[in-house]
Amino acid sequence: MDFNDTKEEAKFRNEVNAWLSANAEKKEHAKDIYRPAEMSEDSESGESSALKDAKAWQAKKYDSGWACLHWPKDYGGRDAAPMERVIWGQEESKFKVPGGFFEIGQGMAGPVLMLYASEEQKKRYLPPMAKGEEIWCQLFSEPGAGSDLAGIKTKAELDGDTWTINGQKVWTSGAHYSDYGIIVTRSDFSAPKHKGLTYFFLDMKSPGVEVRPIKQITGGANFNEVYFTDVKIPDSQRLGEVGDGWKVSLTTLMNERLAVGDASGVDFQEIFELAKDQDFNGDTAISNGAVREKLADWYCEQSGLKYTKMRNISALSQGSTPGPEASITKIVSANKLQDIANYGMDLMDNASIARDEETAIFQGSLLGAPLIRIAGGTDEVLKNIIAEQVLGMPQDVRVDKNVPFNEIPTGSKN
Amino acid sequence: MNFNFSEDQLLMKEEVKKLLDKENSVKRNRNVLEGEDKFDKELWNQLVQMGLTATTIPEEYGGIGMGFLELCVIAEELGRGIAPVPFSSSVYLATTAILNSSNEEIKKEFLPKLAAGEIIGTFAHSEKTTFPNESGINVNFKSGKISGKKVAVPDGDIANFALVTAKSDKNQIGLYLVDLSSNGVEINSLDTFDPSRSHADIVFENVEARALNNDAWSDIEKLLDQSAVLFAFEQVGGAEAAMNQAKDYAMGRYAFGRAIASFQAIKHKVADMYISLQLARSNCYYGAWALSNDAPELPTAAATARVSATKAFYECSKENIQTHGGMGATWEFDCHLFYRRARLLSSNIGSQGIWKDKLITSLEKSNSPT
Ligand SMILES: Cc1cc2nc3c(=O)[nH]c(=O)nc-3n(C[C@H](O)[C@H](O)[C@H](O)COP(=O)(O)OP(=O)(O)OC[C@H]3O[C@@H](n4cnc5c(N)ncnc54)[C@H](O)[C@@H]3O)c2cc1C
Ligand SMILES: Cc1cc2nc3c(=O)[nH]c(=O)nc-3n(C[C@H](O)[C@H](O)[C@H](O)COP(=O)(O)OP(=O)(O)OC[C@H]3O[C@@H](n4cnc5c(N)ncnc54)[C@H](O)[C@@H]3O)c2cc1C
């Protein structure tokens, strides 16, 4: 029972650290995170300057062989072992470097291309994806199909070597700055729902693609509606067989679970500091027993997640692959985020109403948490996954299997 | 990195599990609960024969010189089997306290017998209904004798000796070893919530006692932290058993034409048990690391493990009853045995509120809690 690196791991960690120290600035404390050079109140230009910085950092890593470590060298990676990738992540998080933007491409589109694209396509698309030169988005959810992804209706029709796409996607994160997208469509409406799907990748600048940002409850607009009107996709950009899109989608979703990590925002440290400073009935909040009990619960959750991650990493270090067990991370951390944010504002009392430097992070977390509980698999869907895939309990009785897709009931909200 | 138990330790865990399965430990729990015996002597002897009471005792004192990590895996299995034996009192607490002590004479005299299972020890601490802090100890030690009353002492009517917390002339709280067959000791067995584990009130009237030379409150805090990790493993073992019972029952029970395990209300219930159990288990592993390395993080790690394991066992044992429907409400089904044990373990060595408070106190003392 130890946290020690093996000899090889320690050597690799040193190598990583040497490069990072030479190329980035170390954080002084956990909250000392990277901020874009050109901060702006306007979220749009704020996003574009963050994007510029992120691309620059990603390119720098790529040029020195530190991008997508676990990918083959031929595709822009380093042929690194899974554990080396983990070590890189641990060390990089100690530095003030920009992030975001590339997770969907590198975490979800990349692995799918790796499995299903032609050699030529892999050589063409994977290196710029690793370098952060080209950004990818995930065009899965639709107004009528989210959790029930196999219920999508965007239509794909083949004529010769070319598919024509018509329909609408929604909640597409980053579509407005993406160069390419992975998309699942329905190519056969009379087959049962899981059998009539076909999966592609496409150029987001194709004629007929229209991206409309959607304003979120946070006030930002990071996700979009994407409309497809007679969009042409060459058959060579199909990933997997015609009608096999469900299988390909599952590969993507499995990777999504690994790509979605802890929820960012307020955590134990923030509520702990707040409770020490905040007045409560003439004393500090932290001297109140009820407050202490709450704090203890969140500390236990935070610590439980931290050491669950350590156990998974340890398994990786010992040569085994962690499975769907990782689903608990998002459920626990997103709910904790929401509850801590709400409780923090409660402790701030009247002061929580106005937006200022101290309240902003709690307010932002309270508005951001509901998004995290939905994105990448809702709490409920993740619990189904735990029950079915980890614990082996039976699937729900389904009314939509083995029925032609066009005969499945839909409701007024679809 | 290997944040897990070693292969040997996991093998040992498997061996303990096999023994408890073979001996039908859960059934033995019921026998003690329903019968007159205060514990299962046969099962206890088997554990002794396997060398489990000797685990942490160095060879020079007649033990087998393994460490706390081995004790953690044993604790988990005793929890899974809700074993009706005085192991926590005699091993987690009494043996550890003597190992912590600098009193060579006591070590030489008691450790070999503890290792061989010839004697059973316990820890006598509470004096009122609440778990005491420093000001709650009024049993006193004067010129070699102690007087006062300890309440609900686990295995108080089984143990040969007790380590009693008492206040000295100098107003220091220390640990004192008392032979429970001495004159002036009055033991009254209690009717308890979980009769598979015996408890007694003990009155001491001028009873001969020997100092363990552990006479700082911090020594007692440390003993509690050490044992908290072990109790937490026991709780995790019980929680996992209860979760598996719920799952297995749900798979085999049909209602409305389908397995109740296919109803989402039941699936989510079991998924919640799983989440709570995983968090507790991971915190226990950290506790085990801190315990076996005698790390400065032990107070935080122990409290974290204890709080989350208490929560997990409560949740798993109560929802296990719920999942069993009417069957869960019967005396005949085992669900209530786990529910009782979960509650008892929550109270032994201090309740949830106490440990939550300890956790925050230790975080306040350390500069960077995360
Ligand atoms: C911030 C954000 C970013 C996103 N980014 C992307 C993206 O980049 N690409 C993309 O394709 N999608 C994206 N999504 C969409 C996301 O994957 C879906 O919102 C999510 O899967 C839920 O689908 P839905 O919104 O249709 O809700 P629904 O599926 O309609 O769910 C509504 C409610 O019903 C519950 N429910 C549904 N089915 C079940 C069931 N079987 N059992 C129990 N409860 C059930 C859900 O848990 C939820 O509470 C994003 C969403 C958000 C919030
Ligand atoms: C104290 C007591 C007194 C009783 N008195 C009487 C009485 O006087 N007369 C009488 O006729 N009966 C009586 N009962 C029986 C009682 O009505 C049943 O126990 C109860 O309806 C549950 O049925 P079950 O025990 O078969 O459990 P099951 O139906 O097998 O349920 C097991 C578990 O599955 C869950 N479950 C079952 N179906 C679903 C579903 N569709 N969706 C989600 N979850 C589901 C249940 O909630 C439960 O958690 C009594 C029971 C008790 C405990």
Short mmCIF file of C-alpha atoms in Angstrom, two decimals, chain A residues 130-303:
data_model
loop_
_atom_site.label_atom_id
_atom_site.label_comp_id
_atom_site.label_asym_id
_atom_site.label_seq_id
_atom_site.Cartn_x
_atom_site.Cartn_y
_atom_site.Cartn_z
CA ALA A 130 -3.36 16.41 -31.42
CA LYS A 131 -1.74 19.74 -32.16
CA GLY A 132 -4.93 21.66 -31.43
CA GLU A 133 -4.88 23.14 -34.92
CA GLU A 134 -8.25 21.70 -35.79
CA ILE A 135 -11.06 21.51 -33.29
CA TRP A 136 -13.80 18.88 -33.29
CA CYS A 137 -17.31 18.73 -31.89
CA GLN A 138 -19.77 15.95 -31.13
CA LEU A 139 -23.08 16.13 -33.03
CA PHE A 140 -25.13 13.51 -31.21
CA SER A 141 -28.02 14.98 -29.22
CA GLU A 142 -31.17 16.20 -30.92
CA PRO A 143 -34.30 17.93 -29.71
CA GLY A 144 -36.02 14.53 -29.57
CA ALA A 145 -33.10 12.39 -28.38
CA GLY A 146 -30.58 12.92 -25.60
CA SER A 147 -30.36 10.17 -23.02
CA ASP A 148 -32.09 8.01 -25.56
CA LEU A 149 -29.45 8.71 -28.16
CA ALA A 150 -30.65 5.94 -30.45
CA GLY A 151 -33.84 7.95 -30.96
CA ILE A 152 -32.21 10.51 -33.27
CA LYS A 153 -33.97 11.56 -36.48
CA THR A 154 -31.39 13.46 -38.53
CA LYS A 155 -31.71 11.80 -41.89
CA ALA A 156 -28.91 10.47 -44.10
CA GLU A 157 -29.60 9.38 -47.69
CA LEU A 158 -27.07 7.81 -50.03
CA ASP A 159 -26.89 8.72 -53.69
CA GLY A 160 -23.90 7.22 -55.49
CA ASP A 161 -20.88 8.00 -53.32
CA THR A 162 -22.43 10.89 -51.48
CA TRP A 163 -24.72 11.15 -48.51
CA THR A 164 -27.19 13.97 -48.05
CA ILE A 165 -27.92 15.02 -44.49
CA ASN A 166 -31.04 16.82 -43.28
CA GLY A 167 -32.09 17.51 -39.73
CA GLN A 168 -31.10 19.21 -36.51
CA LYS A 169 -28.65 18.63 -33.70
CA VAL A 170 -28.73 20.46 -30.40
CA TRP A 171 -26.55 21.14 -27.33
CA THR A 172 -23.45 20.82 -29.51
CA SER A 173 -20.64 22.18 -27.36
CA GLY A 174 -18.12 24.29 -29.23
CA ALA A 175 -19.78 23.88 -32.65
CA HIS A 176 -19.27 27.60 -33.21
CA TYR A 177 -15.49 27.29 -33.17
CA SER A 178 -15.14 23.73 -34.45
CA ASP A 179 -13.57 22.73 -37.76
CA TYR A 180 -14.92 19.17 -37.86
CA GLY A 181 -17.63 17.13 -36.20
CA ILE A 182 -18.56 13.52 -35.55
CA ILE A 183 -22.22 12.90 -36.27
CA VAL A 184 -24.66 10.06 -35.90
CA THR A 185 -27.61 9.97 -38.30
CA ARG A 186 -30.52 7.73 -39.24
CA SER A 187 -30.14 6.05 -42.60
CA ASP A 188 -33.08 3.66 -42.26
CA PHE A 189 -36.35 4.74 -40.64
CA SER A 190 -38.07 1.39 -41.00
CA ALA A 191 -35.40 -0.62 -39.17
CA PRO A 192 -35.55 -0.97 -35.36
CA LYS A 193 -34.07 2.13 -33.73
CA HIS A 194 -30.61 0.76 -32.92
CA LYS A 195 -30.19 -0.81 -36.34
CA GLY A 196 -30.84 2.11 -38.67
CA LEU A 197 -28.02 4.46 -37.62
CA THR A 198 -24.95 5.51 -39.58
CA TYR A 199 -21.98 7.46 -38.30
CA PHE A 200 -19.80 10.03 -40.14
CA PHE A 201 -17.37 12.81 -39.67
CA LEU A 202 -17.81 16.07 -41.52
CA ASP A 203 -16.33 19.46 -42.24
CA MET A 204 -18.26 22.04 -40.23
CA LYS A 205 -17.77 24.50 -43.08
CA SER A 206 -19.74 22.29 -45.48
CA PRO A 207 -22.51 24.18 -47.28
CA GLY A 208 -25.86 23.77 -45.52
CA VAL A 209 -24.43 23.60 -41.97
CA GLU A 210 -25.81 26.40 -39.84
CA VAL A 211 -24.65 26.93 -36.26
CA ARG A 212 -26.79 28.98 -33.87
CA PRO A 213 -25.47 29.56 -30.36
CA ILE A 214 -27.84 28.89 -27.44
CA LYS A 215 -27.62 31.04 -24.38
CA GLN A 216 -27.20 28.91 -21.23
CA ILE A 217 -28.46 29.54 -17.70
CA THR A 218 -24.94 30.66 -16.84
CA GLY A 219 -25.30 33.52 -19.34
CA GLY A 220 -22.59 32.09 -21.59
CA ALA A 221 -23.24 30.40 -24.91
CA ASN A 222 -20.95 27.42 -25.27
CA PHE A 223 -23.44 25.06 -26.85
CA ASN A 224 -25.39 25.40 -30.08
CA GLU A 225 -28.16 24.27 -32.31
CA VAL A 226 -26.78 22.94 -35.57
CA TYR A 227 -29.04 22.73 -38.61
CA PHE A 228 -28.31 20.53 -41.62
CA THR A 229 -29.93 21.40 -44.94
CA ASP A 230 -28.90 19.13 -47.81
CA VAL A 231 -25.39 18.83 -46.40
CA LYS A 232 -23.20 16.55 -48.52
CA ILE A 233 -20.83 14.05 -46.91
CA PRO A 234 -18.69 11.74 -49.08
CA ASP A 235 -19.20 8.05 -48.28
CA SER A 236 -15.47 7.85 -47.54
CA GLN A 237 -16.17 9.82 -44.35
CA ARG A 238 -18.50 7.15 -43.02
CA LEU A 239 -17.14 5.52 -39.85
CA GLY A 240 -18.26 1.90 -39.49
CA GLU A 241 -20.76 0.07 -41.67
CA VAL A 242 -24.06 1.50 -42.87
CA GLY A 243 -26.56 0.71 -40.09
CA ASP A 244 -23.77 0.15 -37.56
CA GLY A 245 -23.79 3.67 -36.15
CA TRP A 246 -24.97 2.54 -32.73
CA LYS A 247 -21.89 0.41 -32.19
CA VAL A 248 -19.64 3.28 -33.22
CA SER A 249 -21.55 5.67 -30.93
CA LEU A 250 -21.02 3.39 -27.96
CA THR A 251 -17.25 3.56 -28.50
CA THR A 252 -17.55 7.32 -28.37
CA LEU A 253 -19.71 7.33 -25.25
CA MET A 254 -17.36 4.97 -23.44
CA ASN A 255 -14.56 7.43 -24.07
CA GLU A 256 -16.78 10.33 -23.05
CA ARG A 257 -17.01 8.84 -19.60
CA LEU A 258 -13.25 8.96 -19.31
CA ALA A 259 -13.03 12.45 -20.80
CA VAL A 260 -15.55 13.95 -18.38
CA GLY A 261 -13.76 14.28 -15.07
CA ASP A 262 -14.36 16.19 -11.89
CA ALA A 263 -16.73 19.10 -11.95
CA SER A 264 -14.83 22.36 -11.72
CA GLY A 265 -15.90 25.22 -9.44
CA VAL A 266 -16.22 25.51 -5.68
CA ASP A 267 -15.14 22.50 -3.67
CA PHE A 268 -14.40 21.67 -0.05
CA GLN A 269 -11.52 24.13 0.21
CA GLU A 270 -13.71 27.08 -0.76
CA ILE A 271 -16.56 26.29 1.62
CA PHE A 272 -14.08 25.53 4.40
CA GLU A 273 -12.38 28.91 4.00
CA LEU A 274 -15.72 30.64 3.78
CA ALA A 275 -17.00 28.96 6.94
CA LYS A 276 -13.90 30.12 8.81
CA ASP A 277 -14.42 33.74 7.75
CA GLN A 278 -18.16 34.04 7.78
CA ASP A 279 -20.16 35.31 10.76
CA PHE A 280 -23.00 33.14 11.93
CA ASN A 281 -25.15 34.16 14.86
CA GLY A 282 -22.36 36.18 16.41
CA ASP A 283 -19.65 33.59 15.95
CA THR A 284 -17.80 32.11 12.98
CA ALA A 285 -19.85 29.71 10.91
CA ILE A 286 -17.31 26.94 11.40
CA SER A 287 -17.87 26.89 15.14
CA ASN A 288 -21.46 25.87 14.54
CA GLY A 289 -22.10 22.14 14.83
CA ALA A 290 -24.52 21.96 11.94
CA VAL A 291 -22.01 23.67 9.67
CA ARG A 292 -19.25 21.32 10.79
CA GLU A 293 -21.35 18.28 9.96
CA LYS A 294 -22.00 19.53 6.45
CA LEU A 295 -18.34 20.29 5.92
CA ALA A 296 -17.38 16.82 7.10
CA ASP A 297 -19.76 15.19 4.61
CA TRP A 298 -18.28 17.10 1.70
CA TYR A 299 -14.75 16.44 2.80
CA CYS A 300 -15.52 12.73 2.89
CA GLU A 301 -16.93 12.85 -0.62
CA GLN A 302 -14.03 14.82 -1.97
CA SER A 303 -11.53 12.54 -0.32
#
